Tab-separated table of C-alpha atoms and ligand atoms in Angstrom:
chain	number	residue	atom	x	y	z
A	1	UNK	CA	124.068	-92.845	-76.268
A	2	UNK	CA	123.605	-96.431	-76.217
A	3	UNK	CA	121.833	-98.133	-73.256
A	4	UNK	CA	123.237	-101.239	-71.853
A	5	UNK	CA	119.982	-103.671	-71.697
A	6	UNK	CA	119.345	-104.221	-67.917
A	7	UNK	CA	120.058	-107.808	-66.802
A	8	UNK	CA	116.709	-109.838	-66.781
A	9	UNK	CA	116.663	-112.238	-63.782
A	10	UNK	CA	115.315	-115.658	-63.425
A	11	UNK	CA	113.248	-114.599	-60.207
A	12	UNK	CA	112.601	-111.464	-58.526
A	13	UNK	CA	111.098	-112.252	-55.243
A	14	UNK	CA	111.628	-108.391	-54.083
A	15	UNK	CA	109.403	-107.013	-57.566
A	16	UNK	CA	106.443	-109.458	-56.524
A	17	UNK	CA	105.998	-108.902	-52.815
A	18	UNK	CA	106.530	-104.701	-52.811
A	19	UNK	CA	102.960	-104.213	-54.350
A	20	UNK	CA	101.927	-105.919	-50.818
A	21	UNK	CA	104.079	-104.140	-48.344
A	22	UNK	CA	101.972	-102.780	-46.432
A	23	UNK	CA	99.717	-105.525	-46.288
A	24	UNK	CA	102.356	-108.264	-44.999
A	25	UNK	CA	103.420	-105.467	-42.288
A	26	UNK	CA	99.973	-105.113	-41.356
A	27	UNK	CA	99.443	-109.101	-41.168
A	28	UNK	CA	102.936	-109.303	-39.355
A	29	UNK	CA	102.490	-106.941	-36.734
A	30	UNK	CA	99.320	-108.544	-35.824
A	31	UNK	CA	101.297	-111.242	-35.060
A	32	UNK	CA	103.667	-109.817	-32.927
A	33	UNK	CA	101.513	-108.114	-31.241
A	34	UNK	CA	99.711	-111.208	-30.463
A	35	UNK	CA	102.118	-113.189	-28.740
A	36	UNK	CA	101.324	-116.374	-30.441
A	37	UNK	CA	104.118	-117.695	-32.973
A	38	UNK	CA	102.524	-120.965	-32.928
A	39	UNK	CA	99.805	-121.825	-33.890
A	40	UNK	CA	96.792	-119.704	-33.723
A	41	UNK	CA	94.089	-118.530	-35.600
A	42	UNK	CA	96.126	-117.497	-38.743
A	43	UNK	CA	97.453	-120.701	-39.080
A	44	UNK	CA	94.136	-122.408	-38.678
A	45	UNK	CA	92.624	-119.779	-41.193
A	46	UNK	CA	95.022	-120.803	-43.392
A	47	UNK	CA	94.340	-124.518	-43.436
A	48	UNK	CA	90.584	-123.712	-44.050
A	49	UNK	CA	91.679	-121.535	-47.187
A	50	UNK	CA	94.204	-123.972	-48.766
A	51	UNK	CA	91.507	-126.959	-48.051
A	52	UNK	CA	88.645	-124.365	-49.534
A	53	UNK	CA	90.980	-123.741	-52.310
A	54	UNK	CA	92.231	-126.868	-53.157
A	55	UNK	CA	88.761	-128.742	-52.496
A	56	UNK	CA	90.123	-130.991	-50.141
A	57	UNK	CA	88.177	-131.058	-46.891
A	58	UNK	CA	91.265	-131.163	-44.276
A	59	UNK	CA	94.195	-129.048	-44.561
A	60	UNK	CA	97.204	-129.382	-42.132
A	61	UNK	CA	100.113	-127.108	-42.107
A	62	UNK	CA	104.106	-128.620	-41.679
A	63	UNK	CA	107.207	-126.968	-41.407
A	64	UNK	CA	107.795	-127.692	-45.404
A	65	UNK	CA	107.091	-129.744	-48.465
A	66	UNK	CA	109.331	-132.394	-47.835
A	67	UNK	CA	108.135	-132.727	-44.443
A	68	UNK	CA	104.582	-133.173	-45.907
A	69	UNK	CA	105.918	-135.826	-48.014
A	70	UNK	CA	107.330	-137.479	-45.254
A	71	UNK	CA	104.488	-137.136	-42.934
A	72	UNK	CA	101.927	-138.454	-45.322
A	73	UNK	CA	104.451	-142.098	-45.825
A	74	UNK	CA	104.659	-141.841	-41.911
A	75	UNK	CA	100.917	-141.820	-41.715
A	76	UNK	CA	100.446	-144.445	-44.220
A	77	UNK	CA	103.466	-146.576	-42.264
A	78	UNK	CA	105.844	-146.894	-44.547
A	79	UNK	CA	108.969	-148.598	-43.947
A	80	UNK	CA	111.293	-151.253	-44.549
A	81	UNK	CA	110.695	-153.494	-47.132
A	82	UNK	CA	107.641	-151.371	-48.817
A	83	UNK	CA	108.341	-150.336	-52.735
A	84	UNK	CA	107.112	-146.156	-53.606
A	85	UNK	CA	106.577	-145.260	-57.106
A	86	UNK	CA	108.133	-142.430	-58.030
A	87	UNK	CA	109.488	-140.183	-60.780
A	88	UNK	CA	113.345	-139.921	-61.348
A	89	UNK	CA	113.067	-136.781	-62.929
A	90	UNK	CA	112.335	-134.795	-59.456
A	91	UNK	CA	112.729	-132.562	-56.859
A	92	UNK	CA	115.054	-134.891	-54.366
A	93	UNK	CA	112.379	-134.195	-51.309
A	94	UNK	CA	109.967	-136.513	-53.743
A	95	UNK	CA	112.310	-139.282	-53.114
A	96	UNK	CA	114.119	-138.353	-49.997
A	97	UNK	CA	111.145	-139.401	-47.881
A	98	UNK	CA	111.358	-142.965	-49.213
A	99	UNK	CA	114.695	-143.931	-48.348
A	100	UNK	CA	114.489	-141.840	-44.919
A	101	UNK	CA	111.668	-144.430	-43.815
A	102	UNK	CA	114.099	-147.408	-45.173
A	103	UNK	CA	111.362	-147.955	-47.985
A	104	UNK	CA	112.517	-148.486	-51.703
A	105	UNK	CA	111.985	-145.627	-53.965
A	106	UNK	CA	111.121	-147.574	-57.613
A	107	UNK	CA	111.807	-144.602	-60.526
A	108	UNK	CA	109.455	-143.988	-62.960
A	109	UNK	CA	110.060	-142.842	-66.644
A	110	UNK	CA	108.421	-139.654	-67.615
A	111	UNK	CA	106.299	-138.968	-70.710
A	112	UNK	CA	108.521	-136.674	-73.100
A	113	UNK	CA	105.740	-134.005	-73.352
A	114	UNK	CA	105.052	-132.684	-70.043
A	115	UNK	CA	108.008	-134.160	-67.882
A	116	UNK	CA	105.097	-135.606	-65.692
A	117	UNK	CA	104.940	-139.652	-64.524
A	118	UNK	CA	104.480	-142.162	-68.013
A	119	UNK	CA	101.444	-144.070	-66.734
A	120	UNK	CA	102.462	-146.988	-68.832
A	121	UNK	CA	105.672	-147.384	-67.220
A	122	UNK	CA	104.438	-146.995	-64.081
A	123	UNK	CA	101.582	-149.942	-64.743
A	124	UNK	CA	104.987	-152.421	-65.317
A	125	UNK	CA	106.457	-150.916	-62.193
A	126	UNK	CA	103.216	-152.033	-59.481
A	127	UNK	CA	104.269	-154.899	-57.572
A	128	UNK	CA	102.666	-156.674	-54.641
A	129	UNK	CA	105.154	-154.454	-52.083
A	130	UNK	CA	103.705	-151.362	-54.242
A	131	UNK	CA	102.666	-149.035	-51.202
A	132	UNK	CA	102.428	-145.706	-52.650
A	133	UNK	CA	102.316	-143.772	-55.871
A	134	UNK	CA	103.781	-140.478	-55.961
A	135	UNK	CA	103.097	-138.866	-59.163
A	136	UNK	CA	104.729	-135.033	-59.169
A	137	UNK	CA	103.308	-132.155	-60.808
A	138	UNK	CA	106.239	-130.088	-62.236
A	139	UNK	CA	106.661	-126.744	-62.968
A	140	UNK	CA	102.553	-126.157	-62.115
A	141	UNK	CA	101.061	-128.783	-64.736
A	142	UNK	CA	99.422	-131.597	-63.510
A	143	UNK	CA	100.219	-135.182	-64.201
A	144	UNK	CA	97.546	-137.377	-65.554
A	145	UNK	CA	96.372	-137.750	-62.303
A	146	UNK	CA	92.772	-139.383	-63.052
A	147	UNK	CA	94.570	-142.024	-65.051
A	148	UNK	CA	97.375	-142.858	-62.199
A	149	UNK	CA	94.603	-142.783	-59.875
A	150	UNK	CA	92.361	-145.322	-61.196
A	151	UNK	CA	95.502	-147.678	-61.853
A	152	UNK	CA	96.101	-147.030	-57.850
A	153	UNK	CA	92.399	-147.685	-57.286
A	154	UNK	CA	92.231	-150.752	-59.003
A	155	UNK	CA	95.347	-151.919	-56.888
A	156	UNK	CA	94.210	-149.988	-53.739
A	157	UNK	CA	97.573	-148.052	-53.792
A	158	UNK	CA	97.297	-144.792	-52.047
A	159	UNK	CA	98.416	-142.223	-54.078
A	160	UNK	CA	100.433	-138.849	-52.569
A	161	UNK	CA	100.268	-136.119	-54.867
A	162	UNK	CA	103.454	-133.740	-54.998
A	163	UNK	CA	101.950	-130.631	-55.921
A	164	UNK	CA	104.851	-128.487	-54.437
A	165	UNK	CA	104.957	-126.584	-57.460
A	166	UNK	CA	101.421	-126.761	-58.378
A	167	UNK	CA	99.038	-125.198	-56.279
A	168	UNK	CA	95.821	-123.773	-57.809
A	169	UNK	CA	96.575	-126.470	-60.879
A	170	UNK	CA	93.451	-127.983	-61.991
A	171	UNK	CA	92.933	-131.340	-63.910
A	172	UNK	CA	89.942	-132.153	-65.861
A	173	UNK	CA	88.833	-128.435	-63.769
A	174	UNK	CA	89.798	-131.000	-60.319
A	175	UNK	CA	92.183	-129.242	-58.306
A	176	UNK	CA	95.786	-130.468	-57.693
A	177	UNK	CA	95.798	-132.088	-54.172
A	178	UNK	CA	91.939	-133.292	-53.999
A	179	UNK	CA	93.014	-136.048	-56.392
A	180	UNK	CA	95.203	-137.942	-53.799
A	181	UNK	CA	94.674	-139.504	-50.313
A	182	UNK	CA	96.772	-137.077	-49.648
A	183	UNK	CA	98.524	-133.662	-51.202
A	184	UNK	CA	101.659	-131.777	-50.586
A	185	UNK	CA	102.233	-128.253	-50.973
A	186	UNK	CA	105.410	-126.171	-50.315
A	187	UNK	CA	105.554	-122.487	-49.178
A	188	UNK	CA	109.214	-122.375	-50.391
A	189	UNK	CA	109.860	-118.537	-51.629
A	190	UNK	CA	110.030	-120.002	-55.285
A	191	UNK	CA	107.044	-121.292	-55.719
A	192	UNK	CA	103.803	-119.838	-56.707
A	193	UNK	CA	102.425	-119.614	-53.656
A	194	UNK	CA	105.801	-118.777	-51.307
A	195	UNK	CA	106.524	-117.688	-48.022
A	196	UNK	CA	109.099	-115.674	-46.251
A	197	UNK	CA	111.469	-118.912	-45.278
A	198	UNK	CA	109.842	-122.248	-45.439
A	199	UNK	CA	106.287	-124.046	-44.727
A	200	UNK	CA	103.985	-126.832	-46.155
A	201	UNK	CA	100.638	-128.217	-46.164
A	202	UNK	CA	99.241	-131.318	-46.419
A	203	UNK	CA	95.413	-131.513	-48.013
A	204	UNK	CA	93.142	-134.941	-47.618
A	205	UNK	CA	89.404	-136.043	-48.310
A	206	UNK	CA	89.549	-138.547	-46.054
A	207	UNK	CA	89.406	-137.300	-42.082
A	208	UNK	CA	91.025	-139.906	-40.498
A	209	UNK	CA	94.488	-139.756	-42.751
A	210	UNK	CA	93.982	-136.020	-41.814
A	211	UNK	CA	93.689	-137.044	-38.291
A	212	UNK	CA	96.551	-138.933	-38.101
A	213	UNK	CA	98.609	-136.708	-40.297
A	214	UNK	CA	97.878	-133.878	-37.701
A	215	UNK	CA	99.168	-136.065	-35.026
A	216	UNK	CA	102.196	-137.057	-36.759
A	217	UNK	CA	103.303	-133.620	-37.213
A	218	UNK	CA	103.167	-132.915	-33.558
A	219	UNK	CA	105.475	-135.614	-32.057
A	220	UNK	CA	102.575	-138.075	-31.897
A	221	UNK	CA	101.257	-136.356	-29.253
A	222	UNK	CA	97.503	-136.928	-27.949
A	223	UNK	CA	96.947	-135.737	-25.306
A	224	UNK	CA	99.595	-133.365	-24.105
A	225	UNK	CA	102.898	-135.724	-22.675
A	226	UNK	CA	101.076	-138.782	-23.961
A	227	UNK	CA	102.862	-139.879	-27.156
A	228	UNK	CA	100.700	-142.548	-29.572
A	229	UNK	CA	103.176	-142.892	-31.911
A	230	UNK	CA	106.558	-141.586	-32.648
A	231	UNK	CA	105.976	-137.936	-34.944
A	232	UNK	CA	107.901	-135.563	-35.743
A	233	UNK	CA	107.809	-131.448	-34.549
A	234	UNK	CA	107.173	-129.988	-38.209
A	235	UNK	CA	104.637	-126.876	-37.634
A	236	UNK	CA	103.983	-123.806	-39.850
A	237	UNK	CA	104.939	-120.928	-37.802
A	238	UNK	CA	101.983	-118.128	-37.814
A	239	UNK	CA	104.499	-115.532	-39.450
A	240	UNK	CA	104.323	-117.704	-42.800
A	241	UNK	CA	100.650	-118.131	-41.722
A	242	UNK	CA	100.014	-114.605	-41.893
A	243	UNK	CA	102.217	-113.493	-44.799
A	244	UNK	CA	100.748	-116.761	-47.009
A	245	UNK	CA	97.387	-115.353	-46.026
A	246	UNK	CA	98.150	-112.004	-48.088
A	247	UNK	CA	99.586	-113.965	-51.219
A	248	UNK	CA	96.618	-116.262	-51.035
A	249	UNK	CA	94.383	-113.041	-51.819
A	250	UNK	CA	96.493	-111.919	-54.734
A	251	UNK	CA	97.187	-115.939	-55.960
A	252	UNK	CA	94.540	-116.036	-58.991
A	253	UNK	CA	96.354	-112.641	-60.065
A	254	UNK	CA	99.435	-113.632	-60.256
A	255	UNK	CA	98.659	-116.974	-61.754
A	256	UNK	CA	97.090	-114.872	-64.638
A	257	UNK	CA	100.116	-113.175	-64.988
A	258	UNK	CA	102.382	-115.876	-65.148
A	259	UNK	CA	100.076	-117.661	-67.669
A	260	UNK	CA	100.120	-114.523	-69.759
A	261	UNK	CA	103.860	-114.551	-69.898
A	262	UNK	CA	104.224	-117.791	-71.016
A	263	UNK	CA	101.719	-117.387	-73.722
A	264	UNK	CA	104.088	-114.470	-74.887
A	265	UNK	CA	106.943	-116.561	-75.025
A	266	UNK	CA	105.545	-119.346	-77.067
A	267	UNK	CA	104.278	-116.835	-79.396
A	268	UNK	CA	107.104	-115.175	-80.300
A	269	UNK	CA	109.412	-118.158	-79.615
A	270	UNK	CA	107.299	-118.949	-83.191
A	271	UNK	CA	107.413	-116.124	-84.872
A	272	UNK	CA	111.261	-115.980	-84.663
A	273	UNK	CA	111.191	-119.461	-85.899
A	274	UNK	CA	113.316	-120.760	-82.486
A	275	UNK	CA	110.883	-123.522	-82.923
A	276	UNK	CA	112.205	-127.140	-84.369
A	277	UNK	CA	114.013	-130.608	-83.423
A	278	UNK	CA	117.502	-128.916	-83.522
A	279	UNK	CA	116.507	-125.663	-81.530
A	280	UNK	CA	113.677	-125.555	-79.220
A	281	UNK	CA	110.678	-127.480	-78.141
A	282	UNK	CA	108.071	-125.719	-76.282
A	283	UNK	CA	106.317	-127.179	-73.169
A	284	UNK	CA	103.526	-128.689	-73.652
A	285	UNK	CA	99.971	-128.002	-72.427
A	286	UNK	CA	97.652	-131.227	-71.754
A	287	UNK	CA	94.626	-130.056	-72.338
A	288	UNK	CA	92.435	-131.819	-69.781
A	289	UNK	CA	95.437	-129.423	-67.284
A	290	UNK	CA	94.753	-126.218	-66.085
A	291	UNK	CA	98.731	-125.199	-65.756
A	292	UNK	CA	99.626	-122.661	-63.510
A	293	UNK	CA	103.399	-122.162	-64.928
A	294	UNK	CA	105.796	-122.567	-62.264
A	295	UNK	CA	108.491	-122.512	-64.817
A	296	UNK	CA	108.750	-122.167	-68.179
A	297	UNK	CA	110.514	-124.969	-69.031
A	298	UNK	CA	112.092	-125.651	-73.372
A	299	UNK	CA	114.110	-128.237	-74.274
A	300	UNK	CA	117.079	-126.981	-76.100
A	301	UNK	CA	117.881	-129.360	-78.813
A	302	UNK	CA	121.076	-130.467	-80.828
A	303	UNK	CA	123.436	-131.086	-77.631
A	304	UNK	CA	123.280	-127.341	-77.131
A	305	UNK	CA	121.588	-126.845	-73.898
A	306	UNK	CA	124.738	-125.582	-72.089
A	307	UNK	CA	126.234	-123.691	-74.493
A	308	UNK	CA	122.626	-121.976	-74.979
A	309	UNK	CA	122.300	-121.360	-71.055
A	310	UNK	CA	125.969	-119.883	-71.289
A	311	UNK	CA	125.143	-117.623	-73.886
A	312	UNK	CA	122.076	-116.096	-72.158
A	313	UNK	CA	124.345	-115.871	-68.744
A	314	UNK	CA	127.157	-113.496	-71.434
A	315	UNK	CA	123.750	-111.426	-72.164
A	316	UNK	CA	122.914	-111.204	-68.245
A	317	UNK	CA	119.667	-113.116	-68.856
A	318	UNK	CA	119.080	-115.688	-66.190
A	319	UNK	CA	118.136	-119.029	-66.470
A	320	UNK	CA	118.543	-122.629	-64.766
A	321	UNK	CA	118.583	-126.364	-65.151
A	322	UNK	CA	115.578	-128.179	-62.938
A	323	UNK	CA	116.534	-130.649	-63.068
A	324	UNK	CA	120.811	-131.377	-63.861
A	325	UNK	CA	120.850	-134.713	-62.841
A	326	UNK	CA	118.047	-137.445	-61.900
A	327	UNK	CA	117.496	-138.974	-58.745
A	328	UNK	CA	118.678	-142.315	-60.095
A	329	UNK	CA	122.162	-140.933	-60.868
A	330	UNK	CA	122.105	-139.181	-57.344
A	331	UNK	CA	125.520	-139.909	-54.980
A	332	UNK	CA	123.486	-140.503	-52.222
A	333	UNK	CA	120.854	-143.079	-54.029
A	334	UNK	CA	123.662	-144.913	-55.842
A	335	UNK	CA	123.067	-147.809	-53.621
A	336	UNK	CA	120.396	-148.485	-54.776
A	337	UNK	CA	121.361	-149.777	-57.738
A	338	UNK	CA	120.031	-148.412	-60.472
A	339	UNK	CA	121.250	-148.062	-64.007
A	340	UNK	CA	118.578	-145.815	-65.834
A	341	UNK	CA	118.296	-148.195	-68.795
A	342	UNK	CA	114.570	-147.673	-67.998
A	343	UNK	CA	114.410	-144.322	-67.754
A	344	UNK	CA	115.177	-142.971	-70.746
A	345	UNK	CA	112.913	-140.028	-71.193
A	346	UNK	CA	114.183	-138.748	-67.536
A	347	UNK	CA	117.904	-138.781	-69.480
A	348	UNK	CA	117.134	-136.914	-71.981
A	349	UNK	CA	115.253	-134.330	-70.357
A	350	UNK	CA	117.794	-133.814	-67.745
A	351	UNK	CA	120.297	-132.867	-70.649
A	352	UNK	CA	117.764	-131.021	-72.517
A	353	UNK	CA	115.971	-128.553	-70.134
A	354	UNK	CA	115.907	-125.345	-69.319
A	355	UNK	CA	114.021	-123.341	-67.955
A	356	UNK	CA	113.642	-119.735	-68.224
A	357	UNK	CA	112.322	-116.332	-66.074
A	358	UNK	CA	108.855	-116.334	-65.519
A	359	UNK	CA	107.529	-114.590	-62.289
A	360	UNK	CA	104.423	-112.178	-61.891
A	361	UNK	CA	106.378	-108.966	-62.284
A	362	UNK	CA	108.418	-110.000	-65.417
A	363	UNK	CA	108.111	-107.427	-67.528
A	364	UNK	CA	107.705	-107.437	-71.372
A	365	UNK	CA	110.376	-105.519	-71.989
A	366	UNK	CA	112.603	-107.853	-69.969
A	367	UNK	CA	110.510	-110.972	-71.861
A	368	UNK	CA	111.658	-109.905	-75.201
A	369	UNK	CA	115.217	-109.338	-74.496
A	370	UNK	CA	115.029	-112.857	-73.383
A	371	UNK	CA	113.741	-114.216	-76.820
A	372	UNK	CA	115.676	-112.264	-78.123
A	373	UNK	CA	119.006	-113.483	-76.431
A	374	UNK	CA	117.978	-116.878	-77.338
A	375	UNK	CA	117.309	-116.193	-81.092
A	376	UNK	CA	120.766	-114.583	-81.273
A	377	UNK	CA	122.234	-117.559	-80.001
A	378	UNK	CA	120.785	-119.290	-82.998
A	379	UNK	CA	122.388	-117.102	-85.498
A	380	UNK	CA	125.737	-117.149	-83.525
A	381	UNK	CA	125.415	-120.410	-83.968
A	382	UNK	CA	124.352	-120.295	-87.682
A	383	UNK	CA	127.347	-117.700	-88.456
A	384	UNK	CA	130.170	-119.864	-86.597
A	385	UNK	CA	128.839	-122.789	-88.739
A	386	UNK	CA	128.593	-120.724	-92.354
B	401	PLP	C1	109.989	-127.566	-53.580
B	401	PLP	C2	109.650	-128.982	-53.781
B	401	PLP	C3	109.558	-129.889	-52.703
B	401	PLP	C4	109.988	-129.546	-51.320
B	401	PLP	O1	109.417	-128.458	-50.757
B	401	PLP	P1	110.189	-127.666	-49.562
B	401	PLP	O2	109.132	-126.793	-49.016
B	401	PLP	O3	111.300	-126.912	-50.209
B	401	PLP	O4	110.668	-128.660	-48.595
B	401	PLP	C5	109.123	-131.167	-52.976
B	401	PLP	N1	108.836	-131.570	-54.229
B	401	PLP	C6	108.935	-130.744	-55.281
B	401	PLP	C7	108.575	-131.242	-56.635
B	401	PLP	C8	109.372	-129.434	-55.101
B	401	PLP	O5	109.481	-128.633	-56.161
């Protein structure tokens, strides 16, 4: 009898948190039974393990990554008028906290290689309303964050690292987050270190930004009924606080894992030959970055991204597009203006990309069936041509 291959999935949240059932049960009844939701000494506990592992000295939990985002250009008092450097070629929270404060979001072209900021560009972009830099690590590899520090430096720019999809990433062996005067992390369930619904974290050297971040996250608040300024309510409830608290333990491990699957892709990704300017390009590892995959992300070459991500959908492999369209083509930032002339390398990526499963439980069973889906699509392709 023939078996029908299984589908392979993009993500299988379920696979990576059943090994640690009993552990987030544990953790969560604790909880309960405490009677504090808010909070609390998991959530402080927390902080101090995020700041320990992140070598930042303050860590403050929010309700998400785009709320630490926001928070840290609240704290910094961004507003009207103010210009924030930042890449096109994004999550939308990277930008969304600009235009929320009335500031001016000014899009940066990425390098081709890693998808990360293109420091040049973003040298031509620093004008005297520059008030921020934030440079985003995607898909767990950091941008060249010593570089796009120093040019901040030498400006005195603050620079906000978005390191939603990076923690535990390392440049020059410097974590992601202690670069900044401030980090943000996300808890979302996708990324490598995710929660059960949503929470964030903002990291900082410097204990006065910490301070004030802290006190922007809790309606401005100091002392109780006094408000100092006008926050926001963003908190990290102490169920994520508890349940983040068992991933944290098993973080390195899965890291490991994920970095061991995409070494198996890019090895046999070769060794079927998928490798070339009209099929795929492999991502690229800086090597002053310790990556801690995210996603896999290849560009599919030859105008054939779509049709490729079709093909694997017909084989039940899954796969997606981060990112379809740039924040510069957005609906919602058309006003301001923009016409991408400058931004080529966020174009082509965003027509290129795609990025494929990788998640601590991936098999290699389900691995190969994915290289092998896409090599078929090659000689599809090479048989509909002959
Ligand atoms: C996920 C993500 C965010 C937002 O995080 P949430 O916790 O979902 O709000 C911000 N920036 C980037 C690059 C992201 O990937």
């Amino acid at each position: 009898m023939v078996q029908t291959p299984q589908n392979v999935p993009l993500l299988d949240v379920n696979r990576d948190n059943r090994p640690h059932r009993e552990e987030f049960i544990e953790a969560l009844t604790e909880v309960v039974d405490s009677g504090r939701f808010l909070f609390g000494p998991e959530v402080s506990a927390l902080e101090e393990e995020i700041a320990k592992y992140s070598q930042a000295d303050h860590a403050i939990g929010c309700a998400s990554g785009s709320d630490a985002l926001l928070l840290a250009l609240m704290a910094l008092g961004i507003g009207p008028g103010d210009e924030v450097i930042v890449p096109s070629f994004t999550f939308f929270a990277s930008v969304s906290c600009v235009t929320r404060l009335g500031a001016t979001p000014i899009f940066a072209d990425i390098r081709p290689d890693t998808f990360n900021l293109d420091t040049d560009h973003l040298e031509q972009l620093i004008t005297d309303r520059t008030r921020a830099i934030i440079p985003v690590h995607l898909f767990g590899q950091c941008a060249e964050i010593d570089r796009i520090c120093q040019i901040a430096a030498s400006r005195d720019i603050p620079v906000i690292e978005d390191a939603a999809q990076a923690i535990g990433a390392a440049y020059h062996s410097r974590p992601a987050g202690s670069w900044g005067l401030i980090g943000c992390f996300s808890f979302y369930p996708t990324k490598n270190l995710g929660g059960m619904g949503d929470g964030g974290m903002m990291t900082s050297g410097d204990a006065e930004m910490a301070d004030r971040l802290r006190l922007f996250a809790g309606h401005g608040m100091r002392p109780r009924y006094y408000h100092q300024v006008v926050g926001i309510n963003s908190r990290l409830d102490t169920f994520q606080a508890a349940v983040l608290r068992v991933k944290m333990r098993h973080l390195d491990d899965a890291v490991q894992r994920r970095s061991a699957i995409a070494g198996r892709y890019m090895e046999w990704m070769e060794d079927q030959q998928l490798v070339g300017e009209d099929q795929i390009t492999l991502p690229y590892i800086d090597p002053n970055a310790f990556h801690v995959w995210n996603q896999f992300s290849i560009r599919v070459g030859g105008g054939q991204r779509d049709a490729m991500r079709a093909h694997l959908a017909e084989q039940g492999v899954g796969s997606e597009i981060y990112y379809p369209v740039p924040m510069h083509q957005q609906e919602c930032f058309a006003f301001l203006g923009v016409d991408g002339s400058d931004l080529p390398e966020t174009e082509r990526a965003a027509a290129e990309i795609l990025n494929l499963p990788i998640f601590p439980g991936l098999t290699q069973e389900e691995q190969l069936r994915v290289v092998e889906c896409v090599a078929s699509f090659y000689q599809k392709s090479a048989r509909l041509a002959a």
